[in-house]
XYZ file of C-alpha atoms in Angstrom:
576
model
C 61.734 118.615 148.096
C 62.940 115.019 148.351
C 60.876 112.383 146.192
C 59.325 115.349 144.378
C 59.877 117.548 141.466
C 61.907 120.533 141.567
C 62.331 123.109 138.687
C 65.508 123.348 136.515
C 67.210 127.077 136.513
C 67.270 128.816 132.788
C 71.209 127.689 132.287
C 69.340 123.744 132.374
C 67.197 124.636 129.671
C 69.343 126.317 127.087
C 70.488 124.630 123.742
C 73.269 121.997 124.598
C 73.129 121.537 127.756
C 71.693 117.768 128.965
C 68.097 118.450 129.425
C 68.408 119.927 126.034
C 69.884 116.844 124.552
C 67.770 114.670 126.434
C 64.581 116.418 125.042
C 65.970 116.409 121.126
C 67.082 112.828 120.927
C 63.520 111.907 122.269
C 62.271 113.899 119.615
C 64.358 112.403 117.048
C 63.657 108.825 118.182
C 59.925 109.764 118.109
C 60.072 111.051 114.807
C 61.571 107.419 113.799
C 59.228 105.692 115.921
C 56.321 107.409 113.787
C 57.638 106.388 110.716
C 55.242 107.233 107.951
C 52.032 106.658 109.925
C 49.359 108.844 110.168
C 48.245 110.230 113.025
C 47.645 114.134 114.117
C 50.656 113.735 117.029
C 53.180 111.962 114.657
C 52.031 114.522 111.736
C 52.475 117.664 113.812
C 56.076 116.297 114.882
C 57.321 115.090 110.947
C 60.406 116.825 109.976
C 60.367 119.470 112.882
C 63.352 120.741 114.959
C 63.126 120.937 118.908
C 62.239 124.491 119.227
C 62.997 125.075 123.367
C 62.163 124.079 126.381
C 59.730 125.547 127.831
C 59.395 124.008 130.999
C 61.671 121.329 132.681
C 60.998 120.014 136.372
C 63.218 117.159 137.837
C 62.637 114.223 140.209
C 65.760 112.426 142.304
C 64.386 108.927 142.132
C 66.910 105.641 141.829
C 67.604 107.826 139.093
C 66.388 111.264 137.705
C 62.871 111.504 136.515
C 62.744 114.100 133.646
C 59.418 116.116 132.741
C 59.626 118.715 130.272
C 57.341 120.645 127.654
C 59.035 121.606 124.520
C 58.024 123.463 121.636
C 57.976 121.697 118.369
C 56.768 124.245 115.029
C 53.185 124.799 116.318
C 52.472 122.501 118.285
C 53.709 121.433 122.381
C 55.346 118.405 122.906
C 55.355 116.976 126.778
C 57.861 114.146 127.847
C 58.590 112.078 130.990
C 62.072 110.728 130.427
C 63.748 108.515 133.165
C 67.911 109.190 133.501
C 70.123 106.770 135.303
C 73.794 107.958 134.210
C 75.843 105.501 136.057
C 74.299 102.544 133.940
C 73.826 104.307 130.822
C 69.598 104.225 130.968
C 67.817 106.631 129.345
C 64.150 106.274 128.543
C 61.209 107.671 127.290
C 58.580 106.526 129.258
C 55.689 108.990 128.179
C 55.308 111.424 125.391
C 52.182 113.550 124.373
C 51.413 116.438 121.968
C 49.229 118.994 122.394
C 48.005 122.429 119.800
C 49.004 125.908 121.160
C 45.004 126.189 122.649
C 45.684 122.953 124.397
C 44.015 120.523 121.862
C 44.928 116.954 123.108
C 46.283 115.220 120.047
C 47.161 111.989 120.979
C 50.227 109.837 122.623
C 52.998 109.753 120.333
C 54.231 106.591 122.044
C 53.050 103.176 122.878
C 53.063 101.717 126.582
C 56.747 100.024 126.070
C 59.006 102.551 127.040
C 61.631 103.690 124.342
C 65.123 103.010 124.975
C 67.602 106.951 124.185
C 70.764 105.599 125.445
C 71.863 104.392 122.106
C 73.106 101.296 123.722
C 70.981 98.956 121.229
C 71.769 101.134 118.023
C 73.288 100.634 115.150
C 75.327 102.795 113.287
C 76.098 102.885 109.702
C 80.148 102.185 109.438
C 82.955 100.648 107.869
C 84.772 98.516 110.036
C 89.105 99.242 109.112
C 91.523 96.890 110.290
C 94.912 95.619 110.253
C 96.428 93.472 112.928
C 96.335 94.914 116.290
C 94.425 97.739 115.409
C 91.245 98.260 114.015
C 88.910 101.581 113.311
C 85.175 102.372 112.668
C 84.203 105.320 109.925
C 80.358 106.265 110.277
C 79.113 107.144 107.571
C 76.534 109.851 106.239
C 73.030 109.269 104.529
C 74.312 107.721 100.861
C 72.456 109.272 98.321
C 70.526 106.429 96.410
C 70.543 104.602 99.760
C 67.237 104.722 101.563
C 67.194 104.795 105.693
C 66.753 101.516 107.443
C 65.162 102.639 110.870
C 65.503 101.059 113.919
C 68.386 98.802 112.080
C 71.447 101.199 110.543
C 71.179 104.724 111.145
C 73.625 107.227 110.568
C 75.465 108.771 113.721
C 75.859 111.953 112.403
C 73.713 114.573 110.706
C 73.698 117.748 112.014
C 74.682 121.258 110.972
C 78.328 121.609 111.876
C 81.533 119.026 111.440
C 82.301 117.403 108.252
C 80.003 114.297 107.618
C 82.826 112.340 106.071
C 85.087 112.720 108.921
C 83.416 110.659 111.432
C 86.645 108.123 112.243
C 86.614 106.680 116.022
C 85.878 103.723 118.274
C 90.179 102.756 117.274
C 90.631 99.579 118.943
C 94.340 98.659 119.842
C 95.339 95.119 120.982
C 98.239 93.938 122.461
C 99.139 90.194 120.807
C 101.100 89.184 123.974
C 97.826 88.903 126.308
C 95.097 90.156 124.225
C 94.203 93.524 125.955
C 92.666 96.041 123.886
C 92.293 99.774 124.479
C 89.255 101.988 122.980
C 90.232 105.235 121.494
C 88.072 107.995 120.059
C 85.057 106.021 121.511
C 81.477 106.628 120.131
C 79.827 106.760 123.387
C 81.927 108.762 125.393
C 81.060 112.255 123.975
C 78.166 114.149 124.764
C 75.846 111.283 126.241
C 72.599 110.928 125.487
C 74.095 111.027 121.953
C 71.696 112.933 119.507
C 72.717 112.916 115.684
C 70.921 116.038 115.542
C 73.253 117.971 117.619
C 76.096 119.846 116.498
C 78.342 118.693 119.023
C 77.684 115.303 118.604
C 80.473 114.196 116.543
C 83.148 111.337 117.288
C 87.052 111.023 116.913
C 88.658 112.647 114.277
C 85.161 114.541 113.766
C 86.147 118.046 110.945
C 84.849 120.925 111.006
C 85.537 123.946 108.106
C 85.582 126.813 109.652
C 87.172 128.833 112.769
C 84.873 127.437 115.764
C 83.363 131.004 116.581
C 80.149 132.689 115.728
C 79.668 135.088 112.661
C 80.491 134.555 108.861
C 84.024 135.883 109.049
C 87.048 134.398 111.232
C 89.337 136.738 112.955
C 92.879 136.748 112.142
C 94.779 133.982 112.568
C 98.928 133.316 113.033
C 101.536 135.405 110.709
C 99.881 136.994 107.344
C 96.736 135.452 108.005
C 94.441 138.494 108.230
C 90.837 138.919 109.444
C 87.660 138.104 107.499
C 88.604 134.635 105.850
C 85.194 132.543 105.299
C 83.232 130.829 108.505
C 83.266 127.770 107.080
C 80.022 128.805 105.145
C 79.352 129.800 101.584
C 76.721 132.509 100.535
C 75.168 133.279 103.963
C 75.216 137.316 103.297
C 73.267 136.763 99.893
C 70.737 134.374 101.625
C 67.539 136.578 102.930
C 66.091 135.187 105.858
C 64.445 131.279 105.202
C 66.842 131.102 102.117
C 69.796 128.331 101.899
C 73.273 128.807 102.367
C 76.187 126.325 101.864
C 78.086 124.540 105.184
C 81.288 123.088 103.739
C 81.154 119.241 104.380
C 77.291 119.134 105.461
C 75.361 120.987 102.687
C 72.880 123.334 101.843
C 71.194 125.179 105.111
C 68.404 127.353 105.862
C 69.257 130.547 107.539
C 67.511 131.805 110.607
C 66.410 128.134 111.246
C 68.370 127.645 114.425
C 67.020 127.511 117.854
C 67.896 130.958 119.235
C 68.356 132.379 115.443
C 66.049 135.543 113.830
C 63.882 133.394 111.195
C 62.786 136.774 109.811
C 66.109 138.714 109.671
C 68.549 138.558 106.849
C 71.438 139.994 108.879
C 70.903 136.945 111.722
C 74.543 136.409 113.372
C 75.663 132.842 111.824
C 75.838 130.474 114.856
C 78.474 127.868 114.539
C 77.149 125.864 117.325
C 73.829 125.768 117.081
C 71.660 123.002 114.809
C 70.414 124.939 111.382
C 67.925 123.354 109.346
C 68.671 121.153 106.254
C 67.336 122.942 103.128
C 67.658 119.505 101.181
C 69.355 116.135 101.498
C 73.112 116.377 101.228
C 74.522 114.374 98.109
C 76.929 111.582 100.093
C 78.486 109.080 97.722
C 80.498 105.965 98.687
C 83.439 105.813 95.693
C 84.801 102.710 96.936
C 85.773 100.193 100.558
C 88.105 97.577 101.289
C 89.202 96.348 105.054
C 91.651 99.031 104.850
C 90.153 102.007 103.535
C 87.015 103.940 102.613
C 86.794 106.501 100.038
C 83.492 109.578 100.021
C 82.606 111.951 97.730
C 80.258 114.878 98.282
C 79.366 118.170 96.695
C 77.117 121.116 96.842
C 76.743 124.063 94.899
C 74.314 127.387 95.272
C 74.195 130.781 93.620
C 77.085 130.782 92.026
C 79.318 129.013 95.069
C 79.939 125.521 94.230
C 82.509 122.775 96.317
C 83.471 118.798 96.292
C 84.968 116.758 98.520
C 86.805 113.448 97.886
C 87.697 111.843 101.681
C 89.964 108.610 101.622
C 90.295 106.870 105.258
C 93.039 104.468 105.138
C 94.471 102.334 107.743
C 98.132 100.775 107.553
C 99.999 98.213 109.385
C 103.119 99.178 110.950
C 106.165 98.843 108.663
C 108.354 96.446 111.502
C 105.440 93.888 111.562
C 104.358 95.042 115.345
C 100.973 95.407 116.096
C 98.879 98.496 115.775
C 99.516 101.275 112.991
C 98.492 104.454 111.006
C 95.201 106.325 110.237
C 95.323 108.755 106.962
C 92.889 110.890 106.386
C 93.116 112.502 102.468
C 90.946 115.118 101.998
C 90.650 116.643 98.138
C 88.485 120.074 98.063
C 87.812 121.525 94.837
C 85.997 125.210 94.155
C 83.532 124.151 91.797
C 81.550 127.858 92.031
C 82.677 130.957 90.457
C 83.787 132.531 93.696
C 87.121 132.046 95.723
C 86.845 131.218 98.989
C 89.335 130.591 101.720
C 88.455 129.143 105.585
C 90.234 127.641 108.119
C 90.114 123.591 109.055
C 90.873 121.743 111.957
C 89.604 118.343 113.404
C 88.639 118.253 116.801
C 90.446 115.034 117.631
C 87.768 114.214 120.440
C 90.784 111.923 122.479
C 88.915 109.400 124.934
C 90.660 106.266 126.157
C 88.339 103.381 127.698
C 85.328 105.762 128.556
C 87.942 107.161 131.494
C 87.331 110.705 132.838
C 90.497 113.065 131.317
C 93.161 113.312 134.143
C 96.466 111.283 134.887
C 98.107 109.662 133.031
C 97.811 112.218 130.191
C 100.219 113.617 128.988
C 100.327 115.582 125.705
C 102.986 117.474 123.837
C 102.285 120.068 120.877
C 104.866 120.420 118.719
C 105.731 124.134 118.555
C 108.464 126.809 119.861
C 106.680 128.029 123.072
C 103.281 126.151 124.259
C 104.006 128.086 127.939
C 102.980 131.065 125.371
C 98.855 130.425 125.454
C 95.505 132.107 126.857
C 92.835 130.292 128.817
C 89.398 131.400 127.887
C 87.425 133.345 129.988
C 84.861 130.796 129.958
C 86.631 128.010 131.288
C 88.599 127.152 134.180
C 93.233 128.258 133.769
C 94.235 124.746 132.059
C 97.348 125.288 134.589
C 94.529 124.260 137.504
C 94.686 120.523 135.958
C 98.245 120.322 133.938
C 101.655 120.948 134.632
C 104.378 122.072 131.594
C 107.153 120.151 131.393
C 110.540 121.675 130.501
C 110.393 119.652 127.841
C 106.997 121.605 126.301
C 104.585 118.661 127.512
C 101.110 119.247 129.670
C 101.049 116.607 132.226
C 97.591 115.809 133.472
C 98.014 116.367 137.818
C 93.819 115.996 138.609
C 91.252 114.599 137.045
C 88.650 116.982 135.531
C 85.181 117.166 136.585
C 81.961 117.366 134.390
C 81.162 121.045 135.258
C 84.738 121.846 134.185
C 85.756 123.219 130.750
C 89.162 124.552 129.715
C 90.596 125.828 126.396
C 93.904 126.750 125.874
C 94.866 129.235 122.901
C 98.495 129.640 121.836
C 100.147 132.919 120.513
C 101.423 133.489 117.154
C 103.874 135.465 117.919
C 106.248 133.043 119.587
C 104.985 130.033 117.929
C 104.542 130.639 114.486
C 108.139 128.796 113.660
C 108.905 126.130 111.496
C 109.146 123.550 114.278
C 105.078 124.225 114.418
C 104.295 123.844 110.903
C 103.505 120.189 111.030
C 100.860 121.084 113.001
C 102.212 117.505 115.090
C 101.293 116.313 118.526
C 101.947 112.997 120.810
C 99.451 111.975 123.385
C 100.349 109.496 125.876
C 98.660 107.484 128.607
C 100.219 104.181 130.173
C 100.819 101.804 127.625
C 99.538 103.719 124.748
C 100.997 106.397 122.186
C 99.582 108.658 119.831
C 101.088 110.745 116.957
C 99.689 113.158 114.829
C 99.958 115.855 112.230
C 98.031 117.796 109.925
C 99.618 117.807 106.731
C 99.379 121.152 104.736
C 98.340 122.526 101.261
C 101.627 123.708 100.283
C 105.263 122.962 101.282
C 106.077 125.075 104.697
C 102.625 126.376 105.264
C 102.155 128.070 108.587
C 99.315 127.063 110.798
C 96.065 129.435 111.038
C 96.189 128.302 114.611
C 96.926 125.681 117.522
C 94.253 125.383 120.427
C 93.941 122.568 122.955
C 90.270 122.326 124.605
C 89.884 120.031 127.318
C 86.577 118.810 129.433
C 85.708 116.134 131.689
C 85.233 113.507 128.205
C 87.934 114.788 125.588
C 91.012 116.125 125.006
C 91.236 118.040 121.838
C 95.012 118.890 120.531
C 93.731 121.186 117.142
C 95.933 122.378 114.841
C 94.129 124.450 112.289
C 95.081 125.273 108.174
C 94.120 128.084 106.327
C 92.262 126.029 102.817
C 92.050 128.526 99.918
C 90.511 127.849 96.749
C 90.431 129.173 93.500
C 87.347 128.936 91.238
C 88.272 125.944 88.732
C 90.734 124.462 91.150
C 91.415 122.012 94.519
C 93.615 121.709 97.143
C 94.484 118.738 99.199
C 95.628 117.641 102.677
C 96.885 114.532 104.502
C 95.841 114.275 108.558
C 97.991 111.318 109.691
C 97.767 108.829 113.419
C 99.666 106.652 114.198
C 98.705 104.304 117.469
C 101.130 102.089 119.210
C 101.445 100.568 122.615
C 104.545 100.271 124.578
C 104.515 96.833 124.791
C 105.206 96.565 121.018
C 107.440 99.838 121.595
C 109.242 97.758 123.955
C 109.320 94.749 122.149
C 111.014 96.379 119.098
C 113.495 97.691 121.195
C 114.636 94.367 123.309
C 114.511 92.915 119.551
C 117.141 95.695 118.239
C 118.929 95.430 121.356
C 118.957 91.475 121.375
C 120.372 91.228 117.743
C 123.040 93.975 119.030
C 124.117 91.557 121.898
C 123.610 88.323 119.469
C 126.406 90.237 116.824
C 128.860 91.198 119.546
C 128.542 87.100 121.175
C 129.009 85.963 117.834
C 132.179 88.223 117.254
C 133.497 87.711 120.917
C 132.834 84.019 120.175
C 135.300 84.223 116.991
C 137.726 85.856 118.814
C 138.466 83.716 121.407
C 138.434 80.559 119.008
C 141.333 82.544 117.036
C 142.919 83.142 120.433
C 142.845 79.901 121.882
C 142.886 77.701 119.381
C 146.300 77.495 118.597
C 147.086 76.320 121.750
C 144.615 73.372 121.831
C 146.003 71.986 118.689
C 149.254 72.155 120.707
C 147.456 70.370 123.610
C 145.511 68.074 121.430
C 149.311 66.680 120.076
C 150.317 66.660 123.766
C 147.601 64.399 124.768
C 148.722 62.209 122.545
C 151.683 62.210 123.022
C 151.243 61.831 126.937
C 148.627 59.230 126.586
C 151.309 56.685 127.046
C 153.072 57.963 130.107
C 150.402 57.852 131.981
C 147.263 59.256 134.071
C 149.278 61.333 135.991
C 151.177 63.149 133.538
C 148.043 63.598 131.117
C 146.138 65.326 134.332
C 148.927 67.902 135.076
C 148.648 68.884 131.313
C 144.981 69.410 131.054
C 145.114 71.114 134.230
C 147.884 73.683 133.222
C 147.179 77.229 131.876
C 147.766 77.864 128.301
C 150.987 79.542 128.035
C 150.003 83.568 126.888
C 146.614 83.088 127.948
C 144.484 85.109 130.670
C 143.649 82.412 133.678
C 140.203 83.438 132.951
C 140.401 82.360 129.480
C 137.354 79.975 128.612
C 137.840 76.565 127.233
C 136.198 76.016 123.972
C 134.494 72.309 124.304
C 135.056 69.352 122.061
C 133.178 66.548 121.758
C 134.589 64.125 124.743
C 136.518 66.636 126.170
C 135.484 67.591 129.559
C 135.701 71.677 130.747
C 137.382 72.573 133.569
C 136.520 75.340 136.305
C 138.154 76.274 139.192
C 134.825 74.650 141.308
C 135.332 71.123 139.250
C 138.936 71.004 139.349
C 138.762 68.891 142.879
C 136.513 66.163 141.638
C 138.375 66.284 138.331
C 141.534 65.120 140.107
C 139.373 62.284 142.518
C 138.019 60.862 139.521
C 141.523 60.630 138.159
């Protein structure tokens, strides 16, 4: 009913959708608004994960009035959240805890409301930057470094991408008129944004691992046979409640996932779905400068061990125009006594100016056949919102709506060439240009696999590698983007084209002083000599055409010698 509340369905409810968000970033920011005080309500919330929802009604105000009761370990946790979306407000306006029996333990929250959008948080980062172009990389809990809440907090810390590979909010700026373009921007994916959340990654955001559920990956393009590593590291071992190792986020607890079996050891691994951390990860910052950032992290458990060196680096175009390149290095070394191999990919989470995806998008994969793909069942035919050009590039034709996801999956069999083994894409839209490729292990090494997923937020060209490892040994990568805008483009090209036309004036120049030269050292003598016959005769000279000259021929100017044209010729003769 109008001006009341209404029920959300079941779909509302489950893990990742908004409500869900909405209720675990209130959670989180409760949990930092209780600090380390003591009360029963911030005790029973300290260190817990948001279990479900058990209840959610909604009310259609200026806004959308949120109430929902969540389960939190033990104990129920009750919220009144008000949503407006087109300004970006989110807040928490009430929040109580009760036991299972219905115990009343207190308010968890003052009467000020608390502000969830984000909007007024700050990130830990490192700022990159080189003229025209500059770059953020969040970065993860250091060890040694203790949290600073409610003044840097990290943007990232939940159970799935890479923690060192949070590179976005690229800023490009154009030094004719100062307009700037955001790229890969922090607030554009998955708002409310919850560091808790698996999805909640930014830009060039990593993951190890194939993107599906279970410990093993399917089998990917050429050789690359089933049963290659999720990702994860000593899962089957793990009994239920016991740790296993995520590859770039750390040691995990299995079965602690909303929607997991807590009390089965043979629980299905869920890549998408926040696990539990079974201690702090070990994050240390090696060294940064205005142009790079280097990480280090590593984790080992039961015999599987791993470390990971990250270098960010930003460069300055080598022609002196504005804008540049983005390197990502990653190092990976097996530092366990067990081989492992698992397939990488960054998401590349593309957003430009917090615009919906649609026109003017355009986006070419570099490979053999892209008309050669599958759209998942889940998600609307990509062909519904891009056309293929002849020239293998997906033109955006509508713009894509929030209820609308799309994933495109291409075949191995007609793409697995050489041409693909870059694992290289441009993205363009107006004045701006993207390139991109994911460097391999080893000289000519085929792709594991080339997706493109696309909602109403991103689009997400993703090339992945196959990473193998050796116990006692490392492998490493280079993911390189390079950012432009056409201005500049242009620019560089007017300049190539405008020394081309300066060289051939120059030459033409030369060439017509050989040509007529000659015969204005005649004239020059026949001035003189005519200077004492009079006006008359002297005219008629100047006026004549070089004998073996075009009539077109220009005069070359000396000082006090006037030019003559066919337009001055009268009043050349008055004067006279």
């Amino acid at each position: 009913m109008a001006g009341g509340f209404t029920p959300c369905d079941a779909a509302a409810l489950a893990p990742g959708s908004t409500v869900w968000r909405t209720a675990s970033v209130a959670l989180y920011r409760l949990q930092e608004n209780c600090g380390e005080a003591a009360s029963p309500a911030c005790d029973a919330l300290r260190g817990k994960p948001l279990g479900a929802i058990l209840t959610a009604h909604s009310q259609v105000v200026a806004g959308i009035n949120y109430k929902m009761q969540c389960g939190v370990g033990d104990v129920l946790l009750t919220l009144l959240v008000f949503e407006q979306r087109w300004s970006r407000t989110l807040e928490l306006v009430t929040a109580s805890v009760h036991s299972q029996n219905g115990d009343d333990l207190g308010l968890v929250l003052d009467p000020l409301r608390l502000d969830l959008s984000g909007a007024n948080t700050r990130y830990t980062a490192a700022d990159l930057h080189v003229p025209g172009l500059s770059a953020s990389v969040f970065l993860p809990p250091l060890t040694g470094h203790a949290a600073r809440r409610g003044v840097l907090e990290p943007y990232y810390i939940s159970s799935r991408f890479d923690w060192g590979s949070m590179v976005g909010d690229v800023r490009i700026t154009s030094a004719d008129d100062g307009a700037a373009h955001t790229l890969l921007g922090s607030s554009d994916w998955r708002w409310p944004h919850d560091p808790t959340w698996t999805e909640a990654g930014v830009g060039l955001a990593s993951e190890f691992g194939c993107g599906e559920d279970g410990v093993r990956c399917a089998g990917g393009w050429g050789a690359y046979e089933a049963g290659s590593l999720n990702g994860v590291l000593g899962y089957d071992e793990a009994a239920a409640g016991e740790s296993f190792l995520k590859i770039g986020v750390g040691a995990l607890v299995k079965g602690s996932c909303p929607g997991c079996n807590a009390t089965d050891p043979a629980d299905l691994y869920r890549f998408n779905r926040p696990y539990q951390l079974a201690e702090r990860p070990d994050w240390q910052l090696v060294g940064v400068s205005k142009t790079s950032v280097s990480l280090r992290h590593s984790a080992t458990l039961r015999g599987w061990g791993y470390r990971i060196e990250r270098t960010v680096r930003m460069s300055a175009r080598e022609d002196g125009e504005r804008g540049g390149e983005l390197t990502m290095e990653t190092v990976l070394a097996n530092t366990g006594t067990h081989a492992f191999s698992t397939p990488f990919y960054s998401h590349n989470l593309y957003t430009i100016d917090s615009q919906p995806s649609g026109p003017p998008w355009a986006v070419h994969l570099d490979m053999a056949a892209p008309q050669r793909y599958s759209s998942a069942a889940w998600g609307s035919a990509v062909e519904e919102f891009f056309r293929l050009d002849a020239d293998g590039t997906f033109i955006a034709t509508s713009s894509v709506s929030e209820d609308v996801l799309m994933k495109a999956t291409f075949l191995g069999d007609s793409n697995n060439t050489q041409s693909s083994r870059n694992g290289s894409f441009t993205m363009e839209h107006g004045d701006v240009r993207i390139s991109s490729s994911l460097g391999g292990t080893s000289e000519g090494e085929a792709l594991y696999s080339y997706a493109m997923y696309v909602e109403r937020d991103i689009i997400s060209p993703e090339p992945a590698r196959m990473i193998s490892v050796a116990p006692g040994e490392s492998v490493s990568w280079v993911q390189r983007t390079s950012f432009a805008l056409e201005s500049a483009l242009a620019a560089e090209e007017a300049h190539a084209q405008s020394h081309k036309g300066w060289v051939a004036r120059m030459l033409l120049c030369v060439c017509i002083v050989a040509l007529v030269s000659p015969a204005f050292l005649k004239r020059r003598r026949q001035i003189n000599e005519l200077a004492a016959r009079g006006a008359n005769s002297l005219q008629s000279s100047l006026l004549a055409t070089p004998q073996g000259s075009d009539e077109d021929a220009p005069y070359v100017k000396f000082p006090g010698t006037p030019i003559l044209t066919g337009s001055s010729k009268s009043e050349a003769e008055g004067r006279a």
